[in-house]
């Protein structure tokens, strides 16, 4: 009996020590590692996005976290998370005297991981992959977004046009000037947002073009799938007409500096 009690005590002590050591390692870790994402199974119907032309998108903000090896996502993940001390209401870009900056982040797309998400008003969900905006510096940075959305588009290599990078998405339609916000990202913290996964026969290098305040980031490439028609903007659409009228402004505002196919 005594031996069994001692053995159990030693086992519990070892497990507790491991847990404490893991927590300590997470809190002291300076280098970001892409976490393993664990998500509950869903009973909803979930599918890849399907488009036959360039589409308007909003990347979905999905929270701020400290460096960790594992992220557990609940099925009804709360997207509209506020962080009290770190949340900055109606904020778009740093002021001249602001000590916070939007530079120095690192961008890590994880296309190999699939996450499902369904808007409350839709019958079906869709597949996404996570992208991480990481602060490995020693200074607090500021991340900017609007409502529950992040500013960015996916680009892909157009093998029919000298292997140029072209956007397959544009910024989503938005008729409200309110809802911009900032979020302080302290050292060893990161943002996660979700990016659409597409159905299609084209399998090619892709990347993220992201705007944070006035800073433009371009991620490393990843191999993704899409429909080649997603390079194309429908003729005589409002986007086509506006691009022809004011190309420079539209490229900056809708594509974050990327030039869509056919509008060089």
C-alpha atoms as one frame of an Amber mdcrd trajectory, in Angstrom:
protein
   0.000   0.000   0.000   2.806   2.401   0.924   4.640   1.691  -2.346   1.490
   2.357  -4.363   0.885   5.650  -2.575   4.464   6.776  -3.215   4.235   5.781
  -6.875   1.012   7.754  -7.362   2.510  10.766  -5.605   5.602  10.681  -7.801
   3.459  10.380 -10.949   1.277  13.343  -9.970   4.357  15.372  -9.091   5.912
  14.606 -12.471   2.737  15.539 -14.365   2.393  18.771 -12.414   6.026  19.626
 -13.064   5.547  19.015 -16.790   2.450  21.238 -16.854   4.233  24.016 -14.988
   7.248  23.694 -17.247   5.036  23.854 -20.365   3.287  26.988 -19.067   6.641
  28.516 -18.279   7.981  27.624 -21.712   4.904  29.170 -23.404   5.217  32.399
 -21.432   8.964  32.745 -22.051   9.069  31.553 -25.666  10.362  34.266 -27.996
  10.072  32.380 -31.285   6.691  31.672 -32.830   5.762  28.152 -33.924   2.590
  27.548 -35.952   0.189  25.955 -33.447  -1.867  22.824 -33.870  -5.519  23.907
 -34.184  -8.132  21.709 -32.542 -11.760  22.307 -33.494 -14.918  20.519 -32.456
 -16.740  18.501 -35.085 -19.760  20.173 -36.641 -23.110  18.872 -37.865 -23.382
  21.711 -40.390 -22.864  21.234 -44.111 -19.446  22.653 -44.991 -17.967  23.243
 -48.446 -15.153  24.945 -50.318 -15.811  28.367 -51.824 -16.677  28.265 -55.549
 -16.268  31.272 -57.867 -15.983  31.734 -61.634 -14.576  35.290 -61.437 -12.562
  37.498 -59.088 -14.543  37.768 -55.837 -14.948  40.304 -53.049 -13.782  38.989
 -49.687 -13.224  39.934 -46.084 -10.723  37.885 -44.115 -12.255  36.963 -40.763
 -10.607  38.112 -37.541 -10.432  35.170 -35.141  -8.771  36.418 -31.990  -5.525
  37.332 -30.264  -3.425  34.763 -28.402  -0.152  34.283 -26.590   2.483  32.027
 -28.142   1.330  28.446 -27.710   1.656  24.991 -29.246  -2.101  24.274 -29.389
  -5.214  26.337 -30.114  -8.621  24.922 -29.165 -11.505  26.531 -31.034 -15.103
  26.179 -29.901 -17.717  25.606 -32.604 -19.382  28.951 -31.902 -16.192  30.949
 -31.666 -16.829  34.565 -30.625 -15.391  36.740 -33.369 -16.297  40.061 -31.792
 -13.814  39.759 -28.975 -12.804  42.891 -27.088  -9.646  43.062 -25.038 -10.432
  46.057 -22.813  -6.985  47.466 -22.080  -5.642  46.503 -25.543  -8.642  47.516
 -27.674  -8.579  50.959 -29.352 -11.997  52.171 -30.520 -12.378  53.873 -33.939
  -8.710  53.565 -34.844  -7.282  53.314 -38.348  -3.650  54.407 -38.390  -1.053
  55.565 -35.829  -0.944  59.296 -35.093   2.310  61.233 -35.450   3.007  61.134
 -31.711   1.787  57.583 -31.246   4.472  55.218 -29.975   2.657  52.217 -31.465
   3.560  51.168 -35.014   2.199  48.695 -37.555   5.602  47.579 -38.852   7.688
  44.640 -37.664   5.019  41.931 -37.760   5.619  38.532 -39.341   2.966  36.769
 -41.442   2.586  32.965 -41.373  -0.065  31.314 -43.604  -0.951  27.718 -42.694
  -2.740  26.362 -45.772  -2.295  22.764 -44.628  -4.712  23.358 -41.744  -8.443
  23.533 -42.505 -10.939  25.351 -40.275 -14.691  25.488 -40.846 -16.776  28.562
 -40.143 -20.455  29.399 -40.662 -22.111  32.781 -40.440 -25.254  32.743 -38.325
 -27.457  33.803 -41.238 -26.221  31.114 -43.656 -27.383  27.511 -44.009 -23.954
  26.192 -45.001 -20.487  26.699 -43.641 -17.242  27.093 -45.549 -13.659  25.944
 -45.298 -10.865  28.343 -44.427  -7.221  28.197 -43.436  -5.557  30.216 -40.659
  -3.045  33.008 -41.113  -1.040  34.357 -38.188   0.182  37.926 -37.636   2.995
  37.566 -35.131   4.897  39.949 -32.874   8.323  38.457 -32.166   9.815  41.883
 -31.408  10.452  43.356 -27.964   7.972  46.222 -28.482   4.182  46.363 -28.485
   2.675  46.814 -31.961  -0.806  47.753 -33.115  -2.995  45.685 -35.425  -5.819
  47.390 -37.335  -9.097  46.008 -38.699 -12.765  46.884 -39.187 -15.788  45.290
 -37.526 -14.799  41.579 -37.577 -12.721  41.793 -40.751  -9.068  41.996 -41.745
  -7.791  43.870 -44.803  -6.180  41.540 -47.327  -6.458  39.467 -50.504  -4.982
  36.284 -51.916  -2.735  36.419 -54.944  -1.696  33.561 -57.224   0.895  32.952
 -59.915  -0.551  33.340 -63.408   1.354  30.739 -65.430  -0.201  32.062 -68.647
   1.292  35.520 -68.137   5.031  35.258 -67.486   4.392  33.868 -64.003   3.172
  37.210 -62.675   1.464  37.510 -59.304  -2.185  38.498 -59.739  -4.985  38.977
 -57.176  -7.888  36.532 -57.246  -9.811  38.556 -54.646 -10.636  42.181 -53.894
 -11.625  44.027 -50.771 -15.257  43.430 -49.863 -17.985  46.027 -50.395 -18.330
  48.440 -47.504 -20.552  51.501 -47.309 -19.940  52.450 -43.673 -17.064  54.638
 -42.528 -17.299  53.543 -38.898 -16.124  50.411 -37.120 -12.340  50.723 -37.547
 -10.361  49.597 -34.534  -6.865  48.886 -33.298  -5.558  46.165 -31.022  -2.306
  46.244 -29.122  -0.211  43.159 -29.844   2.355  42.705 -27.122   5.625  40.793
 -27.530   5.040  37.029 -27.870   1.429  37.498 -28.984  -0.263  36.866 -32.324
  -3.456  37.486 -34.273  -5.220  34.701 -36.140  -7.546  35.348 -39.074  -9.271
  33.034 -41.552  -8.823  33.016 -45.342 -11.128  31.212 -47.842 -10.191  27.864
 -49.396 -11.393  27.459 -52.974 -12.595  24.662 -55.190 -10.851  24.478 -58.570
  -8.514  22.617 -60.895  -5.643  25.104 -60.666  -2.991  24.163 -58.126  -0.360
  26.857 -57.925   1.699  29.064 -55.656  -0.375  31.585 -53.727   0.310  34.240
 -51.096  -1.370  36.775 -48.820  -1.246  40.536 -49.417  -2.206  42.189 -46.134
  -2.697  45.796 -45.056  -2.234  46.798 -41.409  -2.676  50.537 -41.038  -0.449
  51.993 -43.734   1.894  48.976 -43.777   1.605  46.426 -46.591   2.768  42.857
 -45.930   3.289  40.046 -48.411   3.511  36.526 -46.999   5.681  33.672 -48.106
   4.044  31.560 -50.806   2.101  28.339 -50.280   0.628  25.824 -52.724  -3.105
  26.337 -52.979  -6.082  25.487 -55.157  -8.370  27.854 -57.059 -10.279  28.358
 -60.310  -8.256  30.070 -63.065 -11.304  32.215 -63.885 -10.793  33.912 -60.519
  -8.112  36.063 -62.162 -10.813  37.688 -64.293 -13.036  40.662 -63.465 -16.418
  40.495 -65.145 -16.704  43.011 -67.972 -19.053  45.966 -67.502 -19.321  45.219
 -63.767 -19.050  48.129 -61.342 -15.482  47.043 -60.554 -14.503  46.955 -64.229
 -16.051  50.370 -64.889 -14.454  51.981 -61.843 -11.035  50.518 -62.598 -11.184
  52.074 -66.059 -12.150  55.459 -64.577  -9.676  55.599 -61.685  -7.267  52.679
 -61.877  -4.629  53.987 -59.454  -7.098  54.659 -56.648  -8.899  51.343 -57.130
  -5.679  49.318 -57.146  -4.691  50.934 -53.859  -8.111  50.724 -52.230  -9.478
  47.385 -53.436  -6.322  45.350 -54.050  -3.856  46.867 -51.548  -1.420  47.682
 -54.353  -1.824  44.542 -56.466  -2.695  44.922 -60.152  -5.515  42.662 -61.397
  -5.132  40.784 -64.657  -5.940  42.942 -67.693  -5.487  46.338 -65.979  -1.751
  47.024 -66.304
